[in-house]
């Protein structure tokens, strides 16, 4: 079944697609070089890659506390109905989770392996390794980086970048595939922003 997706607003994300190695990082140097390198994807023939950027008015610790929970993606990814670990504890590389997605999407379930969980740099990466869906060879990287304020006393702002590479399904174009996945990722990050901002307000001392 081909994808159909609403065209995302260009102001809300940055994307590059096509074959070859692509550096998918936001403009302005807000992401440190040692973190930005995680968003360099080698897209082969028949693949596309993209990145979505979300600014969140909360400390990085609050945002990362949600993102790093490989065992609970449904906390902010509302297209996921449920998640269960099938290997590992969710806190170590190699852990595998199985997620069920809500109805209406072109798929029913996905099996995903944790590839990177770096608490120091705040980097999480996973790869889809099975399931019933159309996102073959999907790999995602999410980084969480607090932006240094330019005004003294300004509230913290965290920049979340989620990039991915994926096969273009038969019957779809690269543009259609990017539009579809970008829409899902952007909705997830907007949900993450709301959750992290509420968390920061509820427990300011714990995340300051």
Coordinates of C-alpha atoms in Angstrom, one line a residue:
X1 CA 0.0 0.0 0.0
X2 CA 1.6 3.3 -1.0
X3 CA 2.1 6.0 1.6
X4 CA 0.0 9.1 1.7
X5 CA 1.1 11.9 3.9
X6 CA 0.4 15.6 4.5
X7 CA 3.3 17.7 3.3
X8 CA 5.2 19.0 6.3
X9 CA 6.0 22.7 6.9
X10 CA 9.5 23.4 5.8
X11 CA 10.1 25.7 8.8
X12 CA 9.8 22.8 11.2
X13 CA 12.5 20.5 10.0
X14 CA 15.6 20.1 7.9
X15 CA 16.0 17.2 5.4
X16 CA 18.3 15.9 2.8
X17 CA 17.7 12.7 0.8
X18 CA 19.1 10.6 -1.9
X19 CA 22.1 8.3 -2.4
X20 CA 25.5 8.8 -0.9
X21 CA 26.6 9.9 2.6
X22 CA 24.6 12.7 4.0
X23 CA 25.3 15.0 7.0
X24 CA 21.9 15.7 8.4
X25 CA 22.5 18.4 11.0
X26 CA 20.7 21.7 11.8
X27 CA 22.2 25.0 10.6
X28 CA 23.9 27.4 13.0
X29 CA 26.3 25.0 14.9
X30 CA 23.9 24.4 17.8
X31 CA 24.8 20.7 17.8
X32 CA 28.4 19.9 18.8
X33 CA 30.5 18.2 16.1
X34 CA 31.0 15.1 18.1
X35 CA 27.2 14.7 18.3
X36 CA 26.5 15.9 14.7
X37 CA 28.5 13.0 13.3
X38 CA 25.9 10.6 14.5
X39 CA 23.5 12.1 11.9
X40 CA 25.7 11.3 9.0
X41 CA 23.9 8.5 7.1
X42 CA 25.1 6.5 4.1
X43 CA 22.0 6.2 1.9
X44 CA 22.5 3.6 -0.8
X45 CA 20.6 3.1 -4.0
X46 CA 16.9 2.8 -3.3
X47 CA 17.2 4.5 0.1
X48 CA 16.4 8.0 1.4
X49 CA 17.4 9.8 4.6
X50 CA 16.2 12.9 6.4
X51 CA 16.3 14.7 9.7
X52 CA 13.7 16.5 11.9
X53 CA 14.6 19.2 14.4
X54 CA 12.6 20.2 17.4
X55 CA 13.4 23.0 19.9
X56 CA 12.0 22.3 23.4
X57 CA 11.7 24.8 26.3
X58 CA 13.1 22.4 28.9
X59 CA 16.5 21.4 30.3
X60 CA 18.3 18.6 28.4
X61 CA 18.1 16.3 31.4
X62 CA 14.3 16.4 31.4
X63 CA 14.1 15.7 27.6
X64 CA 16.7 12.9 27.8
X65 CA 15.0 11.2 30.7
X66 CA 12.1 10.5 28.3
X67 CA 14.1 9.8 25.1
X68 CA 16.5 7.3 26.7
X69 CA 13.7 4.9 27.8
X70 CA 14.0 2.4 25.0
X71 CA 11.5 0.2 26.8
X72 CA 8.8 2.9 26.9
X73 CA 8.6 4.7 23.4
X74 CA 4.9 4.9 23.7
X75 CA 5.3 7.6 26.4
X76 CA 5.6 10.2 23.7
X77 CA 5.3 8.2 20.4
X78 CA 1.5 8.1 20.2
X79 CA 1.5 6.0 17.0
X80 CA 2.7 3.1 19.2
X81 CA 0.0 1.2 21.0
X82 CA 2.3 -1.0 23.2
X83 CA 5.9 -2.1 23.7
X84 CA 7.5 -5.1 25.3
X85 CA 11.1 -6.1 25.6
X86 CA 12.0 -9.4 24.0
X87 CA 15.7 -9.3 24.7
X88 CA 17.8 -7.4 27.2
X89 CA 16.6 -4.9 29.8
X90 CA 16.3 -1.8 27.5
X91 CA 19.3 -0.1 29.1
X92 CA 22.0 -1.9 27.2
X93 CA 23.0 -2.0 23.5
X94 CA 21.6 -5.1 21.9
X95 CA 18.2 -4.9 23.7
X96 CA 15.3 -5.7 21.4
X97 CA 11.8 -4.4 21.7
X98 CA 8.6 -5.3 19.9
X99 CA 6.1 -2.5 19.4
X100 CA 2.5 -2.6 18.2
X101 CA 1.4 0.4 16.2
X102 CA -2.1 2.0 16.1
X103 CA -4.5 1.1 13.3
X104 CA -4.5 3.2 10.2
X105 CA -0.7 3.0 9.6
X106 CA 0.8 0.7 6.9
X107 CA 2.0 -1.9 9.3
X108 CA 1.0 -3.7 12.5
X109 CA 4.2 -4.4 14.5
X110 CA 7.9 -3.7 14.5
X111 CA 10.9 -5.4 16.1
X112 CA 13.7 -2.9 17.0
X113 CA 17.2 -3.3 18.3
X114 CA 19.0 -0.7 20.4
X115 CA 22.2 0.3 18.6
X116 CA 23.5 3.2 20.7
X117 CA 22.6 4.5 24.2
X118 CA 25.1 7.2 25.2
X119 CA 24.1 9.0 28.4
X120 CA 27.1 11.3 28.3
X121 CA 26.4 12.6 24.8
X122 CA 22.7 11.9 25.0
X123 CA 22.5 9.8 21.9
X124 CA 20.0 7.0 21.2
X125 CA 19.9 4.9 18.0
X126 CA 17.8 1.9 17.0
X127 CA 17.4 -0.3 14.0
X128 CA 14.3 -2.1 12.8
X129 CA 15.2 -5.8 12.5
X130 CA 11.8 -7.3 11.8
X131 CA 8.0 -7.1 12.0
X132 CA 5.1 -6.4 9.6
X133 CA 5.6 -2.9 8.1
X134 CA 7.0 -1.1 5.1
X135 CA 10.1 0.5 6.7
X136 CA 12.8 -2.0 5.6
X137 CA 16.3 -1.3 6.8
X138 CA 15.2 1.6 8.9
X139 CA 17.8 3.1 11.3
X140 CA 17.1 6.1 13.5
X141 CA 19.4 8.3 15.6
X142 CA 18.1 10.8 18.1
X143 CA 20.4 13.4 19.9
X144 CA 19.5 15.7 22.7
X145 CA 21.6 18.9 23.1
X146 CA 21.0 21.9 25.4
X147 CA 21.6 25.2 23.7
X148 CA 23.7 27.7 25.6
X149 CA 21.5 30.8 26.1
X150 CA 22.8 34.1 24.6
X151 CA 21.0 36.1 27.3
X152 CA 21.9 35.8 30.9
X153 CA 19.1 34.2 32.9
X154 CA 17.2 33.0 29.9
X155 CA 15.3 29.7 30.3
X156 CA 17.0 26.6 28.9
X157 CA 16.3 25.4 25.4
X158 CA 17.1 21.9 24.2
X159 CA 17.5 20.9 20.6
X160 CA 16.4 17.4 19.6
X161 CA 17.5 16.1 16.2
X162 CA 16.1 12.8 14.9
X163 CA 17.5 11.5 11.7
X164 CA 17.0 8.3 9.8
X165 CA 17.8 6.2 6.7
X166 CA 15.3 3.8 5.2
X167 CA 14.6 1.8 2.0
X168 CA 12.1 3.4 -0.4
X169 CA 9.2 0.8 -0.6
X170 CA 8.1 -0.5 -4.0
X171 CA 5.4 1.8 -5.4
X172 CA 6.7 4.9 -3.6
X173 CA 9.1 7.6 -4.4
X174 CA 11.9 8.9 -2.2
X175 CA 9.9 12.2 -1.7
X176 CA 6.8 10.3 -0.6
X177 CA 8.8 8.1 1.8
X178 CA 10.5 11.1 3.4
X179 CA 7.2 13.0 3.7
X180 CA 5.5 10.0 5.4
X181 CA 8.3 9.3 7.9
X182 CA 9.0 13.0 8.5
X183 CA 5.4 13.5 9.5
X184 CA 5.5 10.6 12.0
X185 CA 8.8 11.8 13.5
X186 CA 7.7 15.4 13.7
X187 CA 4.5 14.4 15.5
X188 CA 6.5 12.3 17.9
X189 CA 8.9 15.2 18.7
X190 CA 6.1 17.7 19.2
X191 CA 4.6 15.2 21.7
X192 CA 8.0 14.9 23.3
X193 CA 8.2 18.7 23.6
X194 CA 4.9 18.9 25.4
X195 CA 5.8 16.1 27.8
X196 CA 9.3 17.3 28.6
X197 CA 8.1 20.9 29.2
X198 CA 5.4 19.7 31.6
X199 CA 7.9 17.5 33.3
X200 CA 10.3 20.4 33.7
X201 CA 7.6 22.6 35.3
X202 CA 6.5 19.8 37.6
X203 CA 10.0 19.0 39.0
X204 CA 12.2 22.0 38.3
X205 CA 14.7 21.2 41.0
X206 CA 15.3 17.6 39.8
X207 CA 16.2 18.8 36.3
X208 CA 18.0 22.1 37.0

